[in-house]
mmCIF file with all atom_site columns, C-alpha atoms and ligand atoms in Angstrom:
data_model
loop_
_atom_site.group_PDB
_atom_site.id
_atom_site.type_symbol
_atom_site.label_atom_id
_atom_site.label_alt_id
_atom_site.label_comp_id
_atom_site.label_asym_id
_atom_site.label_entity_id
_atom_site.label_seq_id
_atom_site.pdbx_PDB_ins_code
_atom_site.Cartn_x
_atom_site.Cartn_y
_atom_site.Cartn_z
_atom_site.occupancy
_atom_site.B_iso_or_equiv
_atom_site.pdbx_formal_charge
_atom_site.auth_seq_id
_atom_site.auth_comp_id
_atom_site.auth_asym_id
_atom_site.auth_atom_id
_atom_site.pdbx_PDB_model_num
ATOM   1   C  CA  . UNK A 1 1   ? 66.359 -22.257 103.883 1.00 0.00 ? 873  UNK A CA  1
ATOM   2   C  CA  . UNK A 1 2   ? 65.539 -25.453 101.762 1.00 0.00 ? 874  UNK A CA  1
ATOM   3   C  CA  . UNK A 1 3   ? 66.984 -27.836 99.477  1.00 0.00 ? 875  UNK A CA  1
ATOM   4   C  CA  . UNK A 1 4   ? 70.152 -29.292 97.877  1.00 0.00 ? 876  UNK A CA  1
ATOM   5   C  CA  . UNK A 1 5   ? 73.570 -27.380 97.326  1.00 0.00 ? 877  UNK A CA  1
ATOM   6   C  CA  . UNK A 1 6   ? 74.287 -27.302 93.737  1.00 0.00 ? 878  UNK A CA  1
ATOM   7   C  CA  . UNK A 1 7   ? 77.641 -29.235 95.081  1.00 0.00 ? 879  UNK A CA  1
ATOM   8   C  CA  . UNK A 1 8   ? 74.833 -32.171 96.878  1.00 0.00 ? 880  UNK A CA  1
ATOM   9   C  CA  . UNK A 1 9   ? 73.550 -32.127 93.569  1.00 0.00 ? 881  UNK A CA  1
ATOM   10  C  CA  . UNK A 1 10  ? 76.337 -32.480 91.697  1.00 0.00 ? 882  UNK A CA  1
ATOM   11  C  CA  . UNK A 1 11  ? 78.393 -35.218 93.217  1.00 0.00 ? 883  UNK A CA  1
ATOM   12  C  CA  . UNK A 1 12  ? 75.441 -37.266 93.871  1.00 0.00 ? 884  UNK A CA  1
ATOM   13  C  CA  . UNK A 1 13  ? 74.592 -37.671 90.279  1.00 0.00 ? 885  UNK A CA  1
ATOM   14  C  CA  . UNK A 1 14  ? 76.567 -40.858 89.210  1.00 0.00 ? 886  UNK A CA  1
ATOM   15  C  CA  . UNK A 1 15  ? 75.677 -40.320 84.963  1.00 0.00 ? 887  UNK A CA  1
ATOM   16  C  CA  . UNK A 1 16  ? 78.159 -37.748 84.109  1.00 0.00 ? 888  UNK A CA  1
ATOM   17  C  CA  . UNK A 1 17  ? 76.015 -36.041 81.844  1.00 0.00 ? 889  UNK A CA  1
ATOM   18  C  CA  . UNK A 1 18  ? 74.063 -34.858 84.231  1.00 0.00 ? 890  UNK A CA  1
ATOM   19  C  CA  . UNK A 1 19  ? 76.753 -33.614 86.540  1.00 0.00 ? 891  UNK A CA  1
ATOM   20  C  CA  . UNK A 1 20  ? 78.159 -32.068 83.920  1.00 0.00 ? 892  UNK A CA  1
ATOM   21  C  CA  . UNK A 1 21  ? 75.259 -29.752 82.801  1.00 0.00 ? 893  UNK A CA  1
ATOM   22  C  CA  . UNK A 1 22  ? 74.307 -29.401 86.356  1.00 0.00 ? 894  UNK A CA  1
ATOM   23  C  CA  . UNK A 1 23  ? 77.815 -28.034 86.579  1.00 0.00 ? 895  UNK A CA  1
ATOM   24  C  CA  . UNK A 1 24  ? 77.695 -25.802 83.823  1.00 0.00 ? 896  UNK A CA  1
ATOM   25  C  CA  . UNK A 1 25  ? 74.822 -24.143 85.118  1.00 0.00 ? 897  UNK A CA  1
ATOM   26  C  CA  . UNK A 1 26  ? 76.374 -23.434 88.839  1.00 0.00 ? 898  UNK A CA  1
ATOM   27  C  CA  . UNK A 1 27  ? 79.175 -21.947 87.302  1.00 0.00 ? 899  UNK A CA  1
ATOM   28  C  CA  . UNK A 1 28  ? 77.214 -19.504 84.983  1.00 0.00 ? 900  UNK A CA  1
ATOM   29  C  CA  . UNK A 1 29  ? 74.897 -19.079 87.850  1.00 0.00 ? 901  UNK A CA  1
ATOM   30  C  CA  . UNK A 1 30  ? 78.226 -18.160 90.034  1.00 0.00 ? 902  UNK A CA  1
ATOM   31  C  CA  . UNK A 1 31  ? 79.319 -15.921 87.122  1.00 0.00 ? 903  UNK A CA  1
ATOM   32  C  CA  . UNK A 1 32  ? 76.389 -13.879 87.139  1.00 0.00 ? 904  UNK A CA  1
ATOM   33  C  CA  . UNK A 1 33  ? 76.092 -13.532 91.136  1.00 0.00 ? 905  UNK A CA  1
ATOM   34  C  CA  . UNK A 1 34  ? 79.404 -12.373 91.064  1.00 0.00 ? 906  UNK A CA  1
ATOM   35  C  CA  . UNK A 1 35  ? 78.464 -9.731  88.171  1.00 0.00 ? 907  UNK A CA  1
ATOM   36  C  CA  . UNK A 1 36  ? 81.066 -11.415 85.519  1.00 0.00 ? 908  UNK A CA  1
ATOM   37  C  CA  . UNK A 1 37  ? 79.345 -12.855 83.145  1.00 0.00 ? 909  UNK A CA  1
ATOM   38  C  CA  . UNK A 1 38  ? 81.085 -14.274 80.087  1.00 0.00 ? 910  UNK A CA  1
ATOM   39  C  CA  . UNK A 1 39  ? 80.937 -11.332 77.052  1.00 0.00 ? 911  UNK A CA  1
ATOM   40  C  CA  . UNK A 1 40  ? 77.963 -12.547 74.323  1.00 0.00 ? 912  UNK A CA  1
ATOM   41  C  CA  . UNK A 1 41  ? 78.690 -11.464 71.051  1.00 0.00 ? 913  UNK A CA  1
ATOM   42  C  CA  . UNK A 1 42  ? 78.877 -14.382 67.947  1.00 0.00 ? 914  UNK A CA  1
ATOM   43  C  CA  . UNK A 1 43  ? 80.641 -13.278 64.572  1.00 0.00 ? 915  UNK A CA  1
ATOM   44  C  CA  . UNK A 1 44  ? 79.218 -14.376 61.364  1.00 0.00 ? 916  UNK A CA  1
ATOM   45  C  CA  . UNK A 1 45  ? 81.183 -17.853 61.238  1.00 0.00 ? 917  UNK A CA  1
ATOM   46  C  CA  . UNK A 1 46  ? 79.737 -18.757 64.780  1.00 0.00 ? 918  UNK A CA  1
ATOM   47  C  CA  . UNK A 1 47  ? 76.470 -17.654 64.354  1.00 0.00 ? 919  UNK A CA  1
ATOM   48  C  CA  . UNK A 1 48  ? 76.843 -20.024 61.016  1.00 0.00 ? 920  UNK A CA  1
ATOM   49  C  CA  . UNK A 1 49  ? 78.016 -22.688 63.571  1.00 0.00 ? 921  UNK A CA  1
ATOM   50  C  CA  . UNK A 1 50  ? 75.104 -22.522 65.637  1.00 0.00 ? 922  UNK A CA  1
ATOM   51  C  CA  . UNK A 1 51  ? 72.628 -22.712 62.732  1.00 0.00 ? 923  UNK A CA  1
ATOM   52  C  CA  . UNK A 1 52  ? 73.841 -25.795 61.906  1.00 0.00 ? 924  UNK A CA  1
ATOM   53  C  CA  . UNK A 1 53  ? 74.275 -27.426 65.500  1.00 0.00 ? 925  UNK A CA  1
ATOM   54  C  CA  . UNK A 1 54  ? 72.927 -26.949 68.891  1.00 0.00 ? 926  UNK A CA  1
ATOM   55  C  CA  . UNK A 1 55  ? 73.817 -29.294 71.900  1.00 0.00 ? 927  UNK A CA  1
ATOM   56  C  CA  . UNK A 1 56  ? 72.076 -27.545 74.724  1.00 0.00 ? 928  UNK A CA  1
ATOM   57  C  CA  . UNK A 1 57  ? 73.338 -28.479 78.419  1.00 0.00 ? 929  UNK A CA  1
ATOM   58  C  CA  . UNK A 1 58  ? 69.602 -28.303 79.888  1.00 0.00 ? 930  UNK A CA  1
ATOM   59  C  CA  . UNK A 1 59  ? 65.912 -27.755 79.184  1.00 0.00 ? 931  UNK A CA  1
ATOM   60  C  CA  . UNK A 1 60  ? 64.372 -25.351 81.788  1.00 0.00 ? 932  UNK A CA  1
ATOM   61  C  CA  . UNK A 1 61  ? 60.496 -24.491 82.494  1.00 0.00 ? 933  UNK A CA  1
ATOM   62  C  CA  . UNK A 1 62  ? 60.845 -21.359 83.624  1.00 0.00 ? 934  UNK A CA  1
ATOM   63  C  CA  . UNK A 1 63  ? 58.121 -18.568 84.172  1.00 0.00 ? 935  UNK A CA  1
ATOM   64  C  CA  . UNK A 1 64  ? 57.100 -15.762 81.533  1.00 0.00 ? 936  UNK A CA  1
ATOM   65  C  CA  . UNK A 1 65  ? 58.073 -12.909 84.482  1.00 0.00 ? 937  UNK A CA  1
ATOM   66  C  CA  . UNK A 1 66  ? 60.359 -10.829 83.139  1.00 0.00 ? 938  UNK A CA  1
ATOM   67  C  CA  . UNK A 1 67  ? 63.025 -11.350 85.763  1.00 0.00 ? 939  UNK A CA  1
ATOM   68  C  CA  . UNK A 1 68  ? 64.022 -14.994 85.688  1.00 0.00 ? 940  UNK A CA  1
ATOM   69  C  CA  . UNK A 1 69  ? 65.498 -15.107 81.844  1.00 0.00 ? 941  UNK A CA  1
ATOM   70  C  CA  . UNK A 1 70  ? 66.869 -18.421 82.868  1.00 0.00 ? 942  UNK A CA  1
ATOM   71  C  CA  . UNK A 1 71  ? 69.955 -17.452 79.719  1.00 0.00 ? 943  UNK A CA  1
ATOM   72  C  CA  . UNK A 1 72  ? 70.984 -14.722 81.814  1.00 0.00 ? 944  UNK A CA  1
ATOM   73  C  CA  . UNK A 1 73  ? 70.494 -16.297 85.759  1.00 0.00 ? 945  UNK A CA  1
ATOM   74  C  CA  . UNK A 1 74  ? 73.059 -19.107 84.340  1.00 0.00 ? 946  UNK A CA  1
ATOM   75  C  CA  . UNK A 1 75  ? 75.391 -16.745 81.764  1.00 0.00 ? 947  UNK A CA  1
ATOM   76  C  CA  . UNK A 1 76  ? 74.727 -19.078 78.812  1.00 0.00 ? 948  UNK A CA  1
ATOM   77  C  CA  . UNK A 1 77  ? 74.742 -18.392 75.504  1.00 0.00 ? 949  UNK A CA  1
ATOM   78  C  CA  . UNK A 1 78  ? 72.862 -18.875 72.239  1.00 0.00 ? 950  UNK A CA  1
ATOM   79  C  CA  . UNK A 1 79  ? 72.545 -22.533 71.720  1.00 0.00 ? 951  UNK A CA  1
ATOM   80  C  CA  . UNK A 1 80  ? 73.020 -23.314 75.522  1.00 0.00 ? 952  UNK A CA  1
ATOM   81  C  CA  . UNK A 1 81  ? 69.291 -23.697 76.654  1.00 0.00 ? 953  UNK A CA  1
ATOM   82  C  CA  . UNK A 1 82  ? 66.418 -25.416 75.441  1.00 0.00 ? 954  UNK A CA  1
ATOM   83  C  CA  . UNK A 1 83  ? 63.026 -22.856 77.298  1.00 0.00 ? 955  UNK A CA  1
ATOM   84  C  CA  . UNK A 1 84  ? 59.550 -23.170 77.445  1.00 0.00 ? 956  UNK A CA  1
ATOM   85  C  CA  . UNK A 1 85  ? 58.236 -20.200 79.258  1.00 0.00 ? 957  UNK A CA  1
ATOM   86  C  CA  . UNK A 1 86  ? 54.460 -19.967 80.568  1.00 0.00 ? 958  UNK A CA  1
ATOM   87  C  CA  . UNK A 1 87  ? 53.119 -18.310 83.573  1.00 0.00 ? 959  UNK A CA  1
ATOM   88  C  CA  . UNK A 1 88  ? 53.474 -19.493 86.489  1.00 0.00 ? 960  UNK A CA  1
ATOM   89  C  CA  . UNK A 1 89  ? 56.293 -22.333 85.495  1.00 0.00 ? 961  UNK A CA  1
ATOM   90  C  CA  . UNK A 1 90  ? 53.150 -24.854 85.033  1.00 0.00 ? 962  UNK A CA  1
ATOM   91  C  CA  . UNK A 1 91  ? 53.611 -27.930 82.558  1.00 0.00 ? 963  UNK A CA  1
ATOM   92  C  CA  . UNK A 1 92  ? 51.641 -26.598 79.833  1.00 0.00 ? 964  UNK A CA  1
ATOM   93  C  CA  . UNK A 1 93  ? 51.476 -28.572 76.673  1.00 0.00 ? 965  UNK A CA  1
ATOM   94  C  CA  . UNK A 1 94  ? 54.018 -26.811 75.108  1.00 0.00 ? 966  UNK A CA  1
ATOM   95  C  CA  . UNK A 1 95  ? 56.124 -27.458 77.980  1.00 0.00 ? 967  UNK A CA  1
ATOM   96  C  CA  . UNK A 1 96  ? 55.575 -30.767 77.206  1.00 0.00 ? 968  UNK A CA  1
ATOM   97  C  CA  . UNK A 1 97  ? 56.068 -30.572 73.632  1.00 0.00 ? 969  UNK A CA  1
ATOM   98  C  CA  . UNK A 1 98  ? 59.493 -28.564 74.156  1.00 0.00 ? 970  UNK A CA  1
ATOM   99  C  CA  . UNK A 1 99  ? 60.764 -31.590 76.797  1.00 0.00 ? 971  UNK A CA  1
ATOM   100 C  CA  . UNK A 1 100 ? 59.655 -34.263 73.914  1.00 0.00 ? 972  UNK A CA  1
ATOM   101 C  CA  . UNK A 1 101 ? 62.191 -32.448 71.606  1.00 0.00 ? 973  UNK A CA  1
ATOM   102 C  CA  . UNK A 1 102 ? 64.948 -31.693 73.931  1.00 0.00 ? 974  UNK A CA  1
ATOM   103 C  CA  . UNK A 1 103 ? 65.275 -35.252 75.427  1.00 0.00 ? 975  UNK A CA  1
ATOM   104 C  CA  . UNK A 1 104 ? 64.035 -37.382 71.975  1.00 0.00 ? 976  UNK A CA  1
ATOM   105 C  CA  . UNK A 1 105 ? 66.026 -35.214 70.025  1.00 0.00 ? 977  UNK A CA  1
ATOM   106 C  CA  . UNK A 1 106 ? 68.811 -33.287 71.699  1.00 0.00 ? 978  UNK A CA  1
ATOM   107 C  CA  . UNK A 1 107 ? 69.643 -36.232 74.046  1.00 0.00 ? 979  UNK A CA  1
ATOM   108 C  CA  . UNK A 1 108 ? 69.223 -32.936 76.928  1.00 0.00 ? 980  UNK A CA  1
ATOM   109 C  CA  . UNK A 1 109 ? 70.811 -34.679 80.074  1.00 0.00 ? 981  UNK A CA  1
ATOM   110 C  CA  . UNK A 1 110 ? 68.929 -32.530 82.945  1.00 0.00 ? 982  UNK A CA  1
ATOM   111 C  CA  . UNK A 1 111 ? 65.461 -30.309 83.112  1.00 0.00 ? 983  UNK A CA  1
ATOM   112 C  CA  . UNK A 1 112 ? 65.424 -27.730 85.182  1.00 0.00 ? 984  UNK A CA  1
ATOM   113 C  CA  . UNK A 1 113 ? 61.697 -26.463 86.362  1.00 0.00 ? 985  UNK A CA  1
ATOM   114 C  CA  . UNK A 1 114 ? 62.546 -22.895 87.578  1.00 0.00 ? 986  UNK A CA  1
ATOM   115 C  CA  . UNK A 1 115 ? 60.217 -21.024 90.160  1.00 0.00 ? 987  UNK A CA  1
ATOM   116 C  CA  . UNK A 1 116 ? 60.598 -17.500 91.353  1.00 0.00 ? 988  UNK A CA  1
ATOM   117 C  CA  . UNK A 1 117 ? 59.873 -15.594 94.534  1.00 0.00 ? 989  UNK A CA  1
ATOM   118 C  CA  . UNK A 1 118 ? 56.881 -12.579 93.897  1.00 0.00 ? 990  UNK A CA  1
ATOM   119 C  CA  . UNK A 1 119 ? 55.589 -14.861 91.164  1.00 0.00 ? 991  UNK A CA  1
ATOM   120 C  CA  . UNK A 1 120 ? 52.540 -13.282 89.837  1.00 0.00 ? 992  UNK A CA  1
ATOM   121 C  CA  . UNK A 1 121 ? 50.728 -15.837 88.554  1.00 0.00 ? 993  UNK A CA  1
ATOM   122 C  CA  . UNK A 1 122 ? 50.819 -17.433 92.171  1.00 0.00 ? 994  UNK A CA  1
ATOM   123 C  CA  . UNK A 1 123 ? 50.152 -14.346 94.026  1.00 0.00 ? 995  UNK A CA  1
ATOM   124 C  CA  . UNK A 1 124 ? 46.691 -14.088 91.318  1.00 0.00 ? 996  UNK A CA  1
ATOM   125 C  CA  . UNK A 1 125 ? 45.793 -16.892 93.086  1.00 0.00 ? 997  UNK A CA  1
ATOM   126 C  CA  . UNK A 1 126 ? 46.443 -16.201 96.662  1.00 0.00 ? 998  UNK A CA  1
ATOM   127 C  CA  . UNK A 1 127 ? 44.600 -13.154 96.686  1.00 0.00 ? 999  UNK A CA  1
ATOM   128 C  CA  . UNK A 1 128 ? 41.722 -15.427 95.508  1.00 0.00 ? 1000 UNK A CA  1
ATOM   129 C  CA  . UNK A 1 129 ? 41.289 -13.407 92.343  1.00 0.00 ? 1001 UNK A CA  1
ATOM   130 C  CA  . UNK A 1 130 ? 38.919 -14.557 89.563  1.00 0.00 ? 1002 UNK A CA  1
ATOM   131 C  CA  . UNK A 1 131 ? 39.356 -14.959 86.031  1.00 0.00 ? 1003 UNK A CA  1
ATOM   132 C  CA  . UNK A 1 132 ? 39.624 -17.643 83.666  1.00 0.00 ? 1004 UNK A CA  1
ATOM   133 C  CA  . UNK A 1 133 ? 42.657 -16.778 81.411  1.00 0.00 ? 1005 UNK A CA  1
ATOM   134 C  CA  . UNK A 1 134 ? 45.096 -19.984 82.116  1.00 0.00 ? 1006 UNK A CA  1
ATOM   135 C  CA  . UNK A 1 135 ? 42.270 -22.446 81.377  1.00 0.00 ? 1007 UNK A CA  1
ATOM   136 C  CA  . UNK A 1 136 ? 43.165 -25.494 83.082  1.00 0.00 ? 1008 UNK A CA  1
ATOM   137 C  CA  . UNK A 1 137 ? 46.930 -24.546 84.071  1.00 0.00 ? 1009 UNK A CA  1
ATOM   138 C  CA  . UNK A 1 138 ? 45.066 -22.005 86.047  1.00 0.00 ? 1010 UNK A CA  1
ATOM   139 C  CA  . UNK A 1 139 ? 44.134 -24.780 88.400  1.00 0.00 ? 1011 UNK A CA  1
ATOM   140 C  CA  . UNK A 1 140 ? 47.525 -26.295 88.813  1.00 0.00 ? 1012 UNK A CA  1
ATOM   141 C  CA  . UNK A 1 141 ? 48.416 -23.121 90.181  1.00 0.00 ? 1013 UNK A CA  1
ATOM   142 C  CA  . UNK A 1 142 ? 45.309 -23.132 92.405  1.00 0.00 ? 1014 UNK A CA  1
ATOM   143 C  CA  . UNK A 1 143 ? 46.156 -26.597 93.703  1.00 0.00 ? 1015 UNK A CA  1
ATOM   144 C  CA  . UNK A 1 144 ? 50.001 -25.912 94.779  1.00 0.00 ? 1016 UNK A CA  1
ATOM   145 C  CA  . UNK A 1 145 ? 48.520 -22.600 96.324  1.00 0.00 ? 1017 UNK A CA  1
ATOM   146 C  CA  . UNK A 1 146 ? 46.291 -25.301 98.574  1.00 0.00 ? 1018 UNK A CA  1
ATOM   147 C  CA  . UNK A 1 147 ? 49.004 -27.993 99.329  1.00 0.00 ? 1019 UNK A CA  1
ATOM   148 C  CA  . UNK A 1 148 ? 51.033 -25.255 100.589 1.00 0.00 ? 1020 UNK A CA  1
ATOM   149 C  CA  . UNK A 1 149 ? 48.033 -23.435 102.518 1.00 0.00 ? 1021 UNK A CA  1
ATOM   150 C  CA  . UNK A 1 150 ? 48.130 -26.878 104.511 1.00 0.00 ? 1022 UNK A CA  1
ATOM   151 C  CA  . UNK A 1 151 ? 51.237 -26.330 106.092 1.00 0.00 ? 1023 UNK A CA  1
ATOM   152 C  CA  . UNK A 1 152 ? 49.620 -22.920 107.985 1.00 0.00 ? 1024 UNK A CA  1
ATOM   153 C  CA  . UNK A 1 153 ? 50.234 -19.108 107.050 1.00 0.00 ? 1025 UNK A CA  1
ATOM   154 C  CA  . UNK A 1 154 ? 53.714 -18.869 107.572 1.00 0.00 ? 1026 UNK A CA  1
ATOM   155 C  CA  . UNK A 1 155 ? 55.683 -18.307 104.684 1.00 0.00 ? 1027 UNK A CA  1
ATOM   156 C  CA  . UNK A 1 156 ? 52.987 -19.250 102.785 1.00 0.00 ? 1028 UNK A CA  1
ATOM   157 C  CA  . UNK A 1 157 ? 54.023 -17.114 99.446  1.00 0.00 ? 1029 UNK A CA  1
ATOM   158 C  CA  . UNK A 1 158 ? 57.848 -18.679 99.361  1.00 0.00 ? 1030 UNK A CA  1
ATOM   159 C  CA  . UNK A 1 159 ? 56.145 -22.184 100.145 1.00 0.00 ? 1031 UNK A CA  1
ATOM   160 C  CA  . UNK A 1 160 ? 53.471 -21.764 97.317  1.00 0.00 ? 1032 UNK A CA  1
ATOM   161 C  CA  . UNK A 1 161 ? 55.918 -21.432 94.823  1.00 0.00 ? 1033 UNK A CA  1
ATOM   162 C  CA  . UNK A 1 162 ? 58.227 -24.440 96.168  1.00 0.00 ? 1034 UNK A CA  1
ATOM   163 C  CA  . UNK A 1 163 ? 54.391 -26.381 95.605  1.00 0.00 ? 1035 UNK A CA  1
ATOM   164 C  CA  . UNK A 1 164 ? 54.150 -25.065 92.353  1.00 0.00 ? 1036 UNK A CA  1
ATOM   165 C  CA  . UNK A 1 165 ? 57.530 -26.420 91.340  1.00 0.00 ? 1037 UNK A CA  1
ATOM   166 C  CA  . UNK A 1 166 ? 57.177 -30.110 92.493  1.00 0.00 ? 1038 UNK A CA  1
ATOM   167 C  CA  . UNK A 1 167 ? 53.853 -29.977 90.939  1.00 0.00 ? 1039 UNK A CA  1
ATOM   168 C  CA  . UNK A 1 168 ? 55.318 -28.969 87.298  1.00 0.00 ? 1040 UNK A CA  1
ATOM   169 C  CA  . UNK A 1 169 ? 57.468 -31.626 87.936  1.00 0.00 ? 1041 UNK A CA  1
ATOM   170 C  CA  . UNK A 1 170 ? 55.354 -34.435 88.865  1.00 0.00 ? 1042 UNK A CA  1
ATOM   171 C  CA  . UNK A 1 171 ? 52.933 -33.724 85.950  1.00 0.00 ? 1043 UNK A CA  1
ATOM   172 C  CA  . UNK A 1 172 ? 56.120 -33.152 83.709  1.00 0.00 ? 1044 UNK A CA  1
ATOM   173 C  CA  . UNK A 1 173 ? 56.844 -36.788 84.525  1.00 0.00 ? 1045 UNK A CA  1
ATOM   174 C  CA  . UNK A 1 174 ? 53.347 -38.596 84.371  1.00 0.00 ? 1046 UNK A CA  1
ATOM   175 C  CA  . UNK A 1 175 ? 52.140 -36.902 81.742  1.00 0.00 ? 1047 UNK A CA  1
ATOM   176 C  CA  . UNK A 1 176 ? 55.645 -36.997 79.301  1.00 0.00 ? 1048 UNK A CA  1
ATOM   177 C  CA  . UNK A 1 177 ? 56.063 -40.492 77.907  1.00 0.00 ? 1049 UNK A CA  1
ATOM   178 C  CA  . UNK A 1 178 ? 59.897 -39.031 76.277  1.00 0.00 ? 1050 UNK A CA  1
ATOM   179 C  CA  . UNK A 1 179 ? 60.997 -37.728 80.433  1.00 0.00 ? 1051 UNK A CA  1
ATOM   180 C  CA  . UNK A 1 180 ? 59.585 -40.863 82.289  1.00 0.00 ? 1052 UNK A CA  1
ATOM   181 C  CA  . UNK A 1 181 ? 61.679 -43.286 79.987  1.00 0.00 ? 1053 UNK A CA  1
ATOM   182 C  CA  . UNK A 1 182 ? 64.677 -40.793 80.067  1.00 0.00 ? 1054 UNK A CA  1
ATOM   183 C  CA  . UNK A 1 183 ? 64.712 -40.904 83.852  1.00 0.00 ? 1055 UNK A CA  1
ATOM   184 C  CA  . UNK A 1 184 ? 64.434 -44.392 84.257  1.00 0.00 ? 1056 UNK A CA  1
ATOM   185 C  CA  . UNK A 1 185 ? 67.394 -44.947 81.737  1.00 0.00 ? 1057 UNK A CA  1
ATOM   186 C  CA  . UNK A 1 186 ? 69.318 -42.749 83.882  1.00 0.00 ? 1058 UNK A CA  1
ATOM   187 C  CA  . UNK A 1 187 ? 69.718 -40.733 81.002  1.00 0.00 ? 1059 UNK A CA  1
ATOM   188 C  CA  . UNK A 1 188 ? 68.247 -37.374 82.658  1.00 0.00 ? 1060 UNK A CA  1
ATOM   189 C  CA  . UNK A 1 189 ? 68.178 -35.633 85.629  1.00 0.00 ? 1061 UNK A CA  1
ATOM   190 C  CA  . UNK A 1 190 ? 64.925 -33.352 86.187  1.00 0.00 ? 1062 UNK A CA  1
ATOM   191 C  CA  . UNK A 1 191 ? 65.501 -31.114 89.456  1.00 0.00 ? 1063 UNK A CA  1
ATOM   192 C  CA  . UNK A 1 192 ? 63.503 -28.231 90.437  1.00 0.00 ? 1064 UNK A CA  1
ATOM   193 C  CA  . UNK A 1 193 ? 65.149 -24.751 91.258  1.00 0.00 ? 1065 UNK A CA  1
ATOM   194 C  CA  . UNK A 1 194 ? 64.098 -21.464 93.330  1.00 0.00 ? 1066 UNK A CA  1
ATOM   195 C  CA  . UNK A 1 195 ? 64.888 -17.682 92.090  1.00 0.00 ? 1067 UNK A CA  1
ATOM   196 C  CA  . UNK A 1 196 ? 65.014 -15.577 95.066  1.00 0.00 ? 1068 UNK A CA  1
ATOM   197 C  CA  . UNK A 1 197 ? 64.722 -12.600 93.082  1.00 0.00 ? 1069 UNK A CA  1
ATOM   198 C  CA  . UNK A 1 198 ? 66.075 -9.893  95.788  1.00 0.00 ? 1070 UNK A CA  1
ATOM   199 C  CA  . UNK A 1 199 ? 69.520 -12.036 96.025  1.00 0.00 ? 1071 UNK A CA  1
ATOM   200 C  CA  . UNK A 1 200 ? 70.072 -13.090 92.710  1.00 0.00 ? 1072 UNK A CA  1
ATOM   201 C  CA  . UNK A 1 201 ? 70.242 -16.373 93.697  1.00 0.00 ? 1073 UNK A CA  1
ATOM   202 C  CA  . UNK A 1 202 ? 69.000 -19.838 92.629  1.00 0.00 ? 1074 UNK A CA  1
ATOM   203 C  CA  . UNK A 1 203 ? 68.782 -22.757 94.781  1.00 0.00 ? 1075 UNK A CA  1
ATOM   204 C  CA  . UNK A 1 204 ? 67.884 -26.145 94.103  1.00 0.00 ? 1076 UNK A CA  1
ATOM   205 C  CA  . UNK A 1 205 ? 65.257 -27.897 95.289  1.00 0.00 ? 1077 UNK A CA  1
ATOM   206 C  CA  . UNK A 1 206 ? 65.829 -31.648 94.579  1.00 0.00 ? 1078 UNK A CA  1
ATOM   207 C  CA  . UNK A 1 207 ? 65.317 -33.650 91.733  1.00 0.00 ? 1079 UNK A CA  1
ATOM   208 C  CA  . UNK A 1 208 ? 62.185 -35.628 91.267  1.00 0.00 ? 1080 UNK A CA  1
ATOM   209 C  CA  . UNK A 1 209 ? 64.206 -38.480 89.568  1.00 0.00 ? 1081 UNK A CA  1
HETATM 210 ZN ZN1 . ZN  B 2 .   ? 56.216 -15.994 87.802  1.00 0.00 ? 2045 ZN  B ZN1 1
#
């Protein structure tokens, strides 16, 4: 319907970092279409381990709904994703502040900014309803809803929430000093995704690198 192939994505990135998490992630996303995910369970010594160290392959925006638990969508375990999770997959400041800690500190190779079909932040703002919980991230959403209203009424849900992901990531990149110099490095990969929720299935939808 849109977008890159996980594969696309994969061989085109030349830091192997970055094809490396992205890699990671298509295979627990494979592992959890397929309805084997890897068993979860940590004794005392790894759950030790983990205190002490965490390496995690990606950093994913990813919305509060709770049907896109980005651990579960891509079978990873504790320790194997650095989240920020707000309504509406916007780049909230905590978003923000998450990022500046997973790429200053955790060296994260690739952020993910995950959007989801039936997203109800996005359909608030379709149906033009009022309210002013969100503050200002309310009108992030409100301006993806428009760009995509320009391209007609056809699809216009699905296309809204392709909107809202470029969107996080463009502000994600002006507005985050830590992802801007990590990009031009070459030392991270940001990409945006799509959860079509009825298939299980996430697709990418580019990077913005
Ligand atoms: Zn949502």
């Amino acid at each position: 319907m849109f977008g890159q192939s996980w594969e696309e994505a994969v061989s085109s990135e030349s830091n192997p970092r970055i094809a490396k998490s992205l890699q990671e992630l298509w295979l627990g996303h494979k592992r959890f279409r397929a309805q084997r995910p890897q068993a979860q369970s940590y004794s005392e010594s790894e759950l030790q381990h983990i205190a002490e160290n965490q390496q995690p392959l990606a950093a994913i925006v990813a919305c509060s709904d709770s049907r896109v638990a980005p651990e579960i969508l891509f079978d990873q375990p504790l320790g194997g994703i650095f989240a920020s999770r707000v309504p509406g997959n916007v780049a909230s400041d905590s978003a923000k502040w998450m990022l500046d800690i997973a790429v200053t500190e955790l060296k994260v190779p690739l952020v993910l900014v995950l959007g989801h079909t039936g997203c109800l932040a996005i359909g608030q703002l379709l149906a033009g309803r009022v309210s002013s919980a969100g503050g200002t991230l309310r009108f992030d959403v409100q301006k993806a809803v428009h760009r995509a209203r320009l391209g007609g009424a056809e699809g216009l849900f699905d296309r809204a929430v392709v909107e809202n992901v470029r969107l996080t990531m463009e502000n994600l990149r002006r507005d985050s000093f830590a992802v801007q110099r990590a990009i031009e490095r070459g030392d991270l990969g940001l990409y945006g995704g799509y959860y079509q929720m009825d298939l299980g299935e996430v697709r990418l939808l580019g990077n913005g690198g």
